[in-house]
Coordinates of C-alpha atoms and ligand atoms in Angstrom, one line a residue:
X1 CA 118.2 -18.1 0.7
X2 CA 119.0 -21.8 0.6
X3 CA 116.2 -24.3 1.4
X4 CA 116.5 -26.2 4.6
X5 CA 117.1 -30.0 4.7
X6 CA 116.5 -31.9 7.9
X7 CA 116.9 -35.6 8.5
X8 CA 117.5 -38.0 11.4
X9 CA 118.4 -41.6 12.1
X10 CA 118.1 -43.7 15.2
X11 CA 121.5 -44.5 16.9
X12 CA 121.3 -48.2 16.3
X13 CA 125.1 -48.4 16.0
X14 CA 127.0 -48.9 12.7
X15 CA 125.0 -48.0 9.6
X16 CA 124.3 -50.6 7.0
X17 CA 124.1 -50.4 3.2
X18 CA 120.3 -50.0 3.5
X19 CA 120.9 -46.7 5.5
X20 CA 123.6 -45.7 3.0
X21 CA 121.7 -46.4 -0.3
X22 CA 118.3 -45.2 1.1
X23 CA 119.4 -42.0 2.9
X24 CA 123.1 -41.2 3.6
X25 CA 123.8 -40.7 -0.1
X26 CA 121.3 -38.0 -0.3
X27 CA 122.4 -36.5 2.9
X28 CA 125.9 -36.1 1.5
X29 CA 124.9 -35.0 -2.0
X30 CA 122.3 -32.2 -0.7
X31 CA 125.0 -30.7 1.4
X32 CA 126.3 -28.9 -1.7
X33 CA 123.2 -26.9 -2.6
X34 CA 121.1 -26.7 0.7
X35 CA 121.3 -25.7 4.3
X36 CA 121.6 -29.2 5.9
X37 CA 120.9 -30.3 9.4
X38 CA 121.3 -34.0 10.4
X39 CA 120.4 -35.4 13.6
X40 CA 121.1 -38.6 15.7
X41 CA 117.7 -39.1 17.4
X42 CA 118.6 -40.7 20.6
X43 CA 115.3 -40.1 22.3
X44 CA 113.5 -42.0 19.5
X45 CA 115.8 -44.9 20.3
X46 CA 114.3 -45.1 23.8
X47 CA 110.9 -46.3 22.4
X48 CA 112.4 -49.8 22.4
X49 CA 114.5 -50.0 25.6
X50 CA 117.0 -52.8 24.4
X51 CA 120.1 -50.9 23.8
X52 CA 120.3 -48.1 26.4
X53 CA 123.6 -49.3 27.8
X54 CA 125.1 -49.1 24.4
X55 CA 123.6 -45.7 23.4
X56 CA 126.7 -43.6 23.7
X57 CA 128.8 -46.1 21.8
X58 CA 126.1 -46.4 19.1
X59 CA 126.1 -42.5 18.7
X60 CA 129.8 -42.6 18.2
X61 CA 129.8 -45.4 15.8
X62 CA 127.1 -43.7 13.7
X63 CA 128.9 -40.5 13.5
X64 CA 131.9 -42.2 12.3
X65 CA 130.0 -43.7 9.5
X66 CA 128.3 -40.4 8.6
X67 CA 131.6 -38.5 8.6
X68 CA 133.4 -41.2 6.7
X69 CA 130.6 -41.2 4.1
X70 CA 131.2 -37.5 3.5
X71 CA 129.0 -35.6 5.9
X72 CA 131.0 -32.4 6.5
X73 CA 130.6 -30.4 9.7
X74 CA 131.7 -27.3 7.8
X75 CA 128.7 -27.7 5.5
X76 CA 126.1 -29.3 7.7
X77 CA 125.0 -29.1 11.3
X78 CA 125.4 -32.6 12.9
X79 CA 124.1 -33.0 16.3
X80 CA 122.3 -35.4 18.9
X81 CA 118.6 -34.9 19.4
X82 CA 118.6 -34.8 23.2
X83 CA 121.4 -32.2 23.2
X84 CA 118.8 -29.6 22.1
X85 CA 115.9 -30.4 24.6
X86 CA 113.7 -27.7 23.0
X87 CA 112.5 -30.5 20.8
X88 CA 110.9 -32.1 23.7
X89 CA 108.9 -29.0 24.5
X90 CA 107.7 -28.6 20.9
X91 CA 106.7 -32.3 20.9
X92 CA 104.4 -31.7 23.7
X93 CA 102.9 -28.6 22.1
X94 CA 102.4 -30.4 18.8
X95 CA 100.6 -33.4 20.6
X96 CA 97.9 -30.8 21.4
X97 CA 97.0 -30.5 17.7
X98 CA 97.4 -34.1 16.8
X99 CA 94.3 -36.4 16.9
X100 CA 95.1 -39.7 18.6
X101 CA 93.3 -41.5 15.7
X102 CA 96.1 -40.4 13.2
X103 CA 98.7 -41.9 15.4
X104 CA 97.0 -45.1 15.9
X105 CA 96.7 -45.6 12.2
X106 CA 100.4 -45.4 11.4
X107 CA 101.7 -48.6 10.0
X108 CA 105.0 -48.5 11.9
X109 CA 103.1 -48.2 15.2
X110 CA 101.0 -51.2 14.4
X111 CA 104.2 -53.1 13.4
X112 CA 106.1 -52.2 16.5
X113 CA 103.2 -53.0 18.8
X114 CA 103.1 -56.4 17.2
X115 CA 106.9 -56.8 17.6
X116 CA 107.1 -55.7 21.3
X117 CA 103.7 -56.4 22.8
X118 CA 105.3 -56.3 26.3
X119 CA 106.2 -52.7 25.7
X120 CA 103.6 -50.7 23.7
X121 CA 104.6 -47.4 25.5
X122 CA 103.1 -43.9 25.0
X123 CA 106.3 -42.8 23.4
X124 CA 105.8 -45.4 20.7
X125 CA 102.4 -43.8 19.8
X126 CA 103.9 -40.3 19.9
X127 CA 106.9 -41.4 17.7
X128 CA 105.8 -39.4 14.6
X129 CA 104.9 -36.3 16.7
X130 CA 108.4 -36.2 18.0
X131 CA 109.7 -36.8 14.6
X132 CA 107.6 -33.9 13.3
X133 CA 108.8 -31.8 16.0
X134 CA 112.5 -32.6 14.9
X135 CA 111.7 -31.4 11.4
X136 CA 109.6 -28.4 12.1
X137 CA 111.8 -27.1 15.0
X138 CA 114.3 -26.4 12.2
X139 CA 111.6 -25.3 9.7
X140 CA 112.8 -28.3 7.5
X141 CA 111.5 -28.1 4.0
X142 CA 113.2 -31.2 2.4
X143 CA 113.6 -34.5 4.3
X144 CA 115.9 -37.2 2.7
X145 CA 114.6 -40.6 3.9
X146 CA 114.1 -44.2 2.8
X147 CA 110.7 -45.4 1.7
X148 CA 109.8 -46.8 5.0
X149 CA 109.6 -43.3 6.4
X150 CA 107.0 -41.9 4.0
X151 CA 104.0 -42.6 6.3
X152 CA 105.7 -40.5 9.1
X153 CA 106.4 -37.7 6.6
X154 CA 102.7 -37.7 5.5
X155 CA 101.9 -37.4 9.1
X156 CA 104.5 -34.6 9.7
X157 CA 102.8 -32.6 6.8
X158 CA 99.3 -33.2 8.3
X159 CA 100.4 -31.9 11.7
X160 CA 102.3 -29.0 10.3
X161 CA 99.1 -28.1 8.1
X162 CA 96.9 -28.3 11.1
X163 CA 99.1 -26.2 13.4
X164 CA 99.3 -23.6 10.6
X165 CA 95.5 -23.6 10.0
X166 CA 94.9 -23.1 13.8
X167 CA 97.6 -20.6 14.7
X168 CA 98.7 -19.0 11.4
X169 CA 101.5 -19.8 8.8
X170 CA 104.4 -21.0 10.9
X171 CA 105.9 -24.3 9.5
X172 CA 106.8 -25.3 5.9
X173 CA 105.1 -28.7 5.1
X174 CA 108.1 -30.9 4.8
X175 CA 108.6 -32.8 1.5
X176 CA 110.4 -36.2 1.5
X177 CA 113.2 -36.9 -0.9
X178 CA 114.0 -40.4 -1.9
X179 CA 117.3 -41.8 -3.6
X180 CA 117.1 -44.0 -6.7
X181 CA 117.3 -47.0 -4.1
X182 CA 114.6 -46.1 -1.5
X183 CA 114.0 -49.6 -0.2
X184 CA 117.0 -52.0 0.2
X185 CA 115.8 -55.5 1.0
X186 CA 117.7 -57.5 3.5
X187 CA 119.9 -60.5 3.0
X188 CA 117.1 -62.8 3.8
X189 CA 115.2 -61.5 0.7
X190 CA 112.0 -60.8 2.6
X191 CA 112.1 -57.7 5.0
X192 CA 113.9 -54.3 4.4
X193 CA 117.4 -54.5 5.5
X194 CA 117.6 -53.4 9.2
X195 CA 119.1 -54.2 12.5
X196 CA 115.7 -55.4 13.7
X197 CA 115.8 -58.4 11.2
X198 CA 119.5 -59.2 11.4
X199 CA 119.7 -59.2 7.6
X200 CA 122.2 -56.3 7.0
X201 CA 125.8 -55.6 5.9
X202 CA 127.5 -52.8 7.9
X203 CA 129.3 -50.2 5.9
X204 CA 132.3 -50.7 8.2
X205 CA 132.4 -54.5 7.6
X206 CA 135.7 -55.9 6.5
X207 CA 135.9 -57.3 3.0
X208 CA 136.0 -60.8 4.4
X209 CA 132.9 -60.2 6.6
X210 CA 131.2 -58.7 3.5
X211 CA 131.9 -61.7 1.3
X212 CA 130.7 -64.0 4.1
X213 CA 127.5 -62.1 4.6
X214 CA 126.7 -61.9 0.9
X215 CA 127.2 -65.6 0.6
X216 CA 124.3 -66.0 3.0
X217 CA 122.0 -63.9 0.8
X218 CA 118.8 -65.5 -0.6
X219 CA 118.7 -65.4 -4.4
X220 CA 116.1 -66.5 -7.0
X221 CA 114.2 -69.2 -5.3
X222 CA 113.4 -70.9 -8.7
X223 CA 117.0 -71.4 -9.4
X224 CA 117.9 -74.6 -7.5
X225 CA 120.8 -76.0 -9.5
X226 CA 123.7 -74.2 -11.3
X227 CA 122.4 -75.2 -14.6
X228 CA 118.9 -73.6 -14.0
X229 CA 118.3 -70.4 -15.9
X230 CA 118.0 -67.5 -13.3
X231 CA 115.5 -64.5 -13.1
X232 CA 117.4 -61.5 -12.1
X233 CA 114.3 -59.4 -12.0
X234 CA 113.2 -61.3 -8.8
X235 CA 116.6 -61.6 -7.3
X236 CA 117.6 -59.3 -4.4
X237 CA 121.3 -60.0 -5.0
X238 CA 121.0 -58.8 -8.5
X239 CA 119.1 -55.7 -7.6
X240 CA 122.2 -54.6 -5.5
X241 CA 124.4 -55.0 -8.6
X242 CA 122.5 -51.9 -10.0
X243 CA 124.4 -49.8 -7.4
X244 CA 127.6 -51.7 -6.7
X245 CA 128.4 -53.0 -10.2
X246 CA 126.7 -50.5 -12.4
X247 CA 128.9 -51.0 -15.4
X248 CA 128.4 -54.8 -15.4
X249 CA 124.8 -55.0 -14.6
X250 CA 123.5 -56.0 -18.0
X251 CA 126.2 -58.5 -18.6
X252 CA 125.4 -60.2 -15.1
X253 CA 121.7 -60.3 -16.0
X254 CA 122.4 -62.1 -19.3
X255 CA 124.8 -64.5 -17.8
X256 CA 122.3 -65.2 -15.0
X257 CA 119.5 -65.9 -17.4
X258 CA 121.6 -68.1 -19.5
X259 CA 123.0 -69.9 -16.5
X260 CA 126.5 -68.7 -17.7
X261 CA 127.2 -67.7 -14.0
X262 CA 125.8 -69.3 -10.9
X263 CA 124.5 -67.6 -7.7
X264 CA 127.9 -68.2 -6.1
X265 CA 129.6 -66.4 -8.9
X266 CA 127.0 -63.6 -8.8
X267 CA 127.4 -63.1 -5.0
X268 CA 131.2 -63.0 -5.4
X269 CA 130.8 -60.3 -8.0
X270 CA 128.6 -58.4 -5.6
X271 CA 130.9 -58.6 -2.6
X272 CA 133.7 -57.4 -4.8
X273 CA 131.6 -54.4 -5.9
X274 CA 130.6 -53.6 -2.3
X275 CA 134.1 -53.8 -1.1
X276 CA 135.5 -51.6 -3.9
X277 CA 132.7 -49.0 -3.6
X278 CA 133.2 -48.7 0.1
X279 CA 137.0 -49.0 0.3
X280 CA 137.7 -45.3 0.6
X281 CA 134.9 -44.8 3.0
X282 CA 136.3 -47.6 5.3
X283 CA 139.8 -46.1 5.1
X284 CA 138.4 -42.7 6.2
X285 CA 136.4 -44.3 9.1
X286 CA 139.5 -46.1 10.4
X287 CA 141.4 -42.7 10.4
X288 CA 138.5 -40.9 12.2
X289 CA 138.1 -43.7 14.7
X290 CA 141.7 -42.9 15.9
X291 CA 140.4 -39.4 16.9
X292 CA 137.5 -39.9 19.1
X293 CA 137.8 -36.4 20.6
X294 CA 137.0 -35.0 17.0
X295 CA 133.5 -36.6 17.0
X296 CA 132.8 -35.2 20.4
X297 CA 133.8 -31.7 19.3
X298 CA 131.7 -32.0 16.0
X299 CA 128.5 -32.9 18.0
X300 CA 129.1 -30.2 20.6
X301 CA 129.4 -27.5 18.0
X302 CA 126.6 -29.0 16.1
X303 CA 124.2 -28.8 19.2
X304 CA 125.2 -25.1 19.7
X305 CA 124.4 -24.2 16.1
X306 CA 121.1 -26.1 16.2
X307 CA 119.9 -24.8 19.4
X308 CA 120.1 -21.2 18.2
X309 CA 117.7 -22.1 15.5
X310 CA 115.5 -24.1 17.8
X311 CA 115.1 -21.4 20.4
X312 CA 113.8 -19.0 17.8
X313 CA 111.1 -21.4 16.6
X314 CA 110.0 -22.3 19.9
X315 CA 109.6 -18.8 21.1
X316 CA 107.5 -18.1 17.8
X317 CA 105.3 -21.2 18.6
X318 CA 104.8 -20.3 22.3
X319 CA 103.8 -16.8 21.3
X320 CA 101.3 -18.1 18.7
X321 CA 99.9 -20.6 21.1
X322 CA 99.3 -18.0 23.8
X323 CA 101.8 -19.2 26.2
X324 CA 103.6 -15.9 26.2
X325 CA 102.4 -12.3 25.6
X326 CA 102.3 -11.4 22.0
X327 CA 105.0 -8.9 21.0
X328 CA 103.7 -6.0 19.2
Ligands
LIG401 P1 116.2 -45.2 10.8 O1 117.1 -44.9 12.0 O2 115.5 -46.4 10.9 O3 116.8 -45.1 9.5 C1 117.6 -44.0 9.1 C2 117.5 -43.7 7.5 O4 117.8 -44.9 6.8 C3 116.7 -45.3 6.0 N1 116.7 -46.8 5.8 C4 116.6 -47.4 4.7 N2 116.4 -46.9 3.5 C5 116.3 -47.9 2.4 N3 116.4 -49.3 2.6 C6 116.5 -49.8 4.0 N4 116.6 -51.0 4.2 C7 116.6 -48.8 5.0 N5 116.7 -48.9 6.4 C8 116.9 -47.6 6.9 C9 115.5 -44.8 6.7 O5 114.3 -44.7 5.8 C10 115.9 -43.5 7.2 O6 115.8 -42.5 6.3 N6 112.1 -42.4 12.1 C11 113.5 -42.2 11.6 C12 114.3 -41.4 12.3 C13 113.9 -39.9 12.4 C14 113.8 -39.0 11.4 C15 113.4 -37.8 11.9 C16 114.0 -39.1 9.9 C17 113.6 -39.3 13.6 N7 113.2 -38.1 13.3 C18 113.2 -36.6 11.3 C19 113.8 -37.9 9.1 C20 113.4 -36.7 9.8 C21 114.1 -43.6 11.6 O7 113.8 -44.5 12.5 O8 115.1 -43.9 10.7

């Protein structure tokens, strides 16, 4: 039997190249060998209540990116978290085996609490429990994610382990799977690329928008004049050449070090690389965007297929926890 892959992403709208390099690439590749389930986690998005009026639009935009990137509803289950409400029930049940101390230690909780001090809600503390419920409801074994999600995955394993030790073997301990680009730094060169920091390039950006954004990127701070030799090893723009200009990366490094090219030339090359790598994806996306009904159909079919699995797991969990009479 094929191993089960599960992953999810918050519906923040159009996906950026951080999501693409850190996660979506693996989602697509794993489809060939594994039994894959990918979920748009709309309930998780409610932990910061900024974009609820755009939630439906964001789900749609995100699905367009996923489909255009190569997620195939014939091979994978694609669905929206709240369409399979069993996850909420499992979240509550798992919360009973999760010590509060584990949750208060999670670095992303501390960061969110710092970023939105006016809204440190209960859902924010329970975020990793809901994420664990997402994965174990489908008995996910492999979880493709970017590096920022590793603390959540560590906790998911601990919760699964604890449940299994109390109630008997039930859940696999989910293992994370990283790409070769697990942490894409944003255009400002400091934080990870993400919507929160406004330092991202959307996959669906036009070639002109891409060039304009790349031109704002921070490069090697020691290189102040065109004639200064550069240090590609510390430059975020250079690191992206590894993916978007793999055949030219050594030449670009040499030319940067010898000041043969300046940062503007280097950024132009990067924008060209991004635009040519993403040209086909952008074309497919435009075609899909003309068929909004298709996205709705994919998600509704995905929810049906996901729910059939979810019901079985929840029945097993309720029985093990003594909520229903044990079958003999
Ligand atoms: P989210 O929506 O923040 O991100 C979706 C995926 O993209 C990866 N990613 C990145 N990778 C590399 N560099 C970056 N700059 C970058 N930005 C984002 C993320 O690591 C992630 O894999 N908590 C999750 C959603 C979630 C989930 C789950 C994931 C909920 N339930 C169950 C896996 C399994 C999140 O907020 O991802």
